[in-house]
Tab-separated table of C-alpha atoms in Angstrom:
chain	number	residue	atom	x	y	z
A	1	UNK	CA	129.394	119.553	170.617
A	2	UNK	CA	129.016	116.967	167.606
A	3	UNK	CA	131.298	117.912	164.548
A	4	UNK	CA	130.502	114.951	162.834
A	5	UNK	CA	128.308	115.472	159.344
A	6	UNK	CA	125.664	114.154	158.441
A	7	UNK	CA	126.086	112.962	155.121
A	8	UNK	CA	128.148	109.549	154.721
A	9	UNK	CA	130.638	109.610	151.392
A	10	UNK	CA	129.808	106.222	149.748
A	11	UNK	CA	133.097	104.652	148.536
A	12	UNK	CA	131.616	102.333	145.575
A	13	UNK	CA	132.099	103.055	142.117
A	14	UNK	CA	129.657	102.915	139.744
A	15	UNK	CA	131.403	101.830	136.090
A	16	UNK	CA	127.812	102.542	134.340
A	17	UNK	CA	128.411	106.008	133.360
A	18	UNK	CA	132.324	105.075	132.168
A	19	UNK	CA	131.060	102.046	130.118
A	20	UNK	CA	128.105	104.918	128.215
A	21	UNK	CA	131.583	107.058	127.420
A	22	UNK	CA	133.581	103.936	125.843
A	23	UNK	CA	130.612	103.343	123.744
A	24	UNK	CA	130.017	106.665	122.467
A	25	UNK	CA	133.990	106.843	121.768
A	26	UNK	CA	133.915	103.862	119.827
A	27	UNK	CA	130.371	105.017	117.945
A	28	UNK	CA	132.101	108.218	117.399
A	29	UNK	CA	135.915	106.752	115.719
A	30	UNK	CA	133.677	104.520	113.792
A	31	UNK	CA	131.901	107.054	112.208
A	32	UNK	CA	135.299	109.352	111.979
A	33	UNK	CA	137.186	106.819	110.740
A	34	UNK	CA	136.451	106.962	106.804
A	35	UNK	CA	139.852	106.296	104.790
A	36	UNK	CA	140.573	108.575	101.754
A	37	UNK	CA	141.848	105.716	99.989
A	38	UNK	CA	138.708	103.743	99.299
A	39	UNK	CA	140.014	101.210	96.683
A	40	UNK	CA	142.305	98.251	97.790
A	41	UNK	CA	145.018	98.960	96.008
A	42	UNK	CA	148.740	97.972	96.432
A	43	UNK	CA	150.349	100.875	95.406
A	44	UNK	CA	154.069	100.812	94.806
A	45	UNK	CA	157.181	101.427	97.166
A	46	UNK	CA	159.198	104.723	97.290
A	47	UNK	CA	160.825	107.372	99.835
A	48	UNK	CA	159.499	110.633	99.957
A	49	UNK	CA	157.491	113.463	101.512
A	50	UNK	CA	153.386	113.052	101.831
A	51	UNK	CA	151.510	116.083	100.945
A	52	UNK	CA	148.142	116.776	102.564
A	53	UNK	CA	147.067	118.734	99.482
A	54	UNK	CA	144.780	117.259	97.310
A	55	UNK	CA	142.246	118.353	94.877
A	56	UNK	CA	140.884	114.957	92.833
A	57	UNK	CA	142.301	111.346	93.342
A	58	UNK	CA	142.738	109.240	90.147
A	59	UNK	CA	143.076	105.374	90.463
A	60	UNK	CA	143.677	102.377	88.160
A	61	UNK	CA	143.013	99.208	89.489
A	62	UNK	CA	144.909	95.761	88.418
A	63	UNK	CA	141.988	95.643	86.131
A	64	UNK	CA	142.463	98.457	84.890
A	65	UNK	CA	139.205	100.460	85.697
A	66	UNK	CA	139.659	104.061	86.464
A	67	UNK	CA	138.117	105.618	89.448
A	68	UNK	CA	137.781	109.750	89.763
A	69	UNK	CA	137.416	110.365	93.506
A	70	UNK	CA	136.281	106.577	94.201
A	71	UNK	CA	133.489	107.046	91.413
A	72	UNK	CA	134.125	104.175	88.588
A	73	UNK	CA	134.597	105.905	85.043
A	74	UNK	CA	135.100	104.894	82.010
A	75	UNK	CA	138.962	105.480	80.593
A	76	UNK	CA	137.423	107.096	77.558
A	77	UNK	CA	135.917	110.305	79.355
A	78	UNK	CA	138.416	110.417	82.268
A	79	UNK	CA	139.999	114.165	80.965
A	80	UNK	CA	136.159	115.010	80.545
A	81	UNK	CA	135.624	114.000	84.296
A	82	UNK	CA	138.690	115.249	85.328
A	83	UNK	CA	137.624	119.119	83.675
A	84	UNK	CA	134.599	118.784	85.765
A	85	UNK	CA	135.727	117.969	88.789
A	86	UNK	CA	139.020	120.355	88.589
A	87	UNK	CA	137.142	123.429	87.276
A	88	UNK	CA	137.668	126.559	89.046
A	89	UNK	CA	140.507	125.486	90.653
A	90	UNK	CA	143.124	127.804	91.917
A	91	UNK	CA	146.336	124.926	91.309
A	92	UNK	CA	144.242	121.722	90.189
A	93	UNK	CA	146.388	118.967	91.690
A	94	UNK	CA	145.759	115.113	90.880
A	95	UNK	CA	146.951	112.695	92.976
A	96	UNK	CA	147.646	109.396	90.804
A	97	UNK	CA	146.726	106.358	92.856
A	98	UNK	CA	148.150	103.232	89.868
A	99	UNK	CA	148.367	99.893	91.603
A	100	UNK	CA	151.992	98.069	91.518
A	101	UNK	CA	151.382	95.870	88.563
A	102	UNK	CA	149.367	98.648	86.042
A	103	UNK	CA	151.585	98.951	83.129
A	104	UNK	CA	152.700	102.630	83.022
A	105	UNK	CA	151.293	103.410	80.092
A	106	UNK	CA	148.302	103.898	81.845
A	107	UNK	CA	149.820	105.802	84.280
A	108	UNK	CA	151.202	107.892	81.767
A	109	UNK	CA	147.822	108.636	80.022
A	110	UNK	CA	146.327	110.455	83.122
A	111	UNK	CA	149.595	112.559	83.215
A	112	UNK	CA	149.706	113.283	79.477
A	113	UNK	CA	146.038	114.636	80.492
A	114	UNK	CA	147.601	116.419	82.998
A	115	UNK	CA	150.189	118.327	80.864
A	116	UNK	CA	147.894	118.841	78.237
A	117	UNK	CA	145.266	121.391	80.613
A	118	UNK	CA	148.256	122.462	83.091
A	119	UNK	CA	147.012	120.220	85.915
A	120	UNK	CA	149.932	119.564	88.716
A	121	UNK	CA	150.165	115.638	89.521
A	122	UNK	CA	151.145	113.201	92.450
A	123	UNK	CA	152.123	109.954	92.514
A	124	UNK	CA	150.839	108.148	95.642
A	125	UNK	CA	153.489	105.357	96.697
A	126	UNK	CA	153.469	103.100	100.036
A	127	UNK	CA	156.013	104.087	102.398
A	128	UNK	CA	159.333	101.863	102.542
């Protein structure tokens, strides 16, 4: 009586298929990986809590161009855009993204904005 089977179990390894899954992970976390914080900007150093709620993103540059939401606006028409983009909101949030060496009077404006139509703001800081 022969037990033995017929089919032979090849021991080789075949790293095709685990080379076309590295490559699709690394297509797929390039694609993913798109950072909320567009602008290079150094922002300044603080302790706190982060928040994960955020309804439009404000930033002033060392140059002191304002950016609603990464979209370059003019300083003049930022409550306008700010309206706009904040309308219909349940509890309109702004985070404030001003780089370390903006003078805070500029920082200031967008929150005197803020007061003025009741919008709730956050100041984004590096950790420590």
């Amino acid at each position: 009586m022969k037990l033995k089977g017929r089919n032979k179990v090849s021991p080789d390894f075949s790293m095709s298929s685990m080379t076309d899954i590295v490559f699709l992970l690394l297509i797929f976390f390039m694609l993913t990986a798109n950072s909320p914080n567009a602008l290079d900007l150094l922002l300044p150093k603080a302790k706190g809590k982060s928040t994960n709620t955020q309804n439009v993103s404000v930033s002033i540059n060392k140059n002191l161009e304002y950016f609603v939401n990464n979209e370059r606006i003019n300083g003049e028409y930022i409550e306008i855009e700010l309206k706009k983009a904040l309308k219909g909101q349940e509890k309109p949030t702004i985070i404030l993204r001003a780089e370390e060496s903006v003078a805070i009077k500029e920082a200031v404006h967008v929150m005197d904005i803020a007061n003025r139509n009741n919008y709730k703001v956050i100041l984004a800081v590096r950790p420590n």
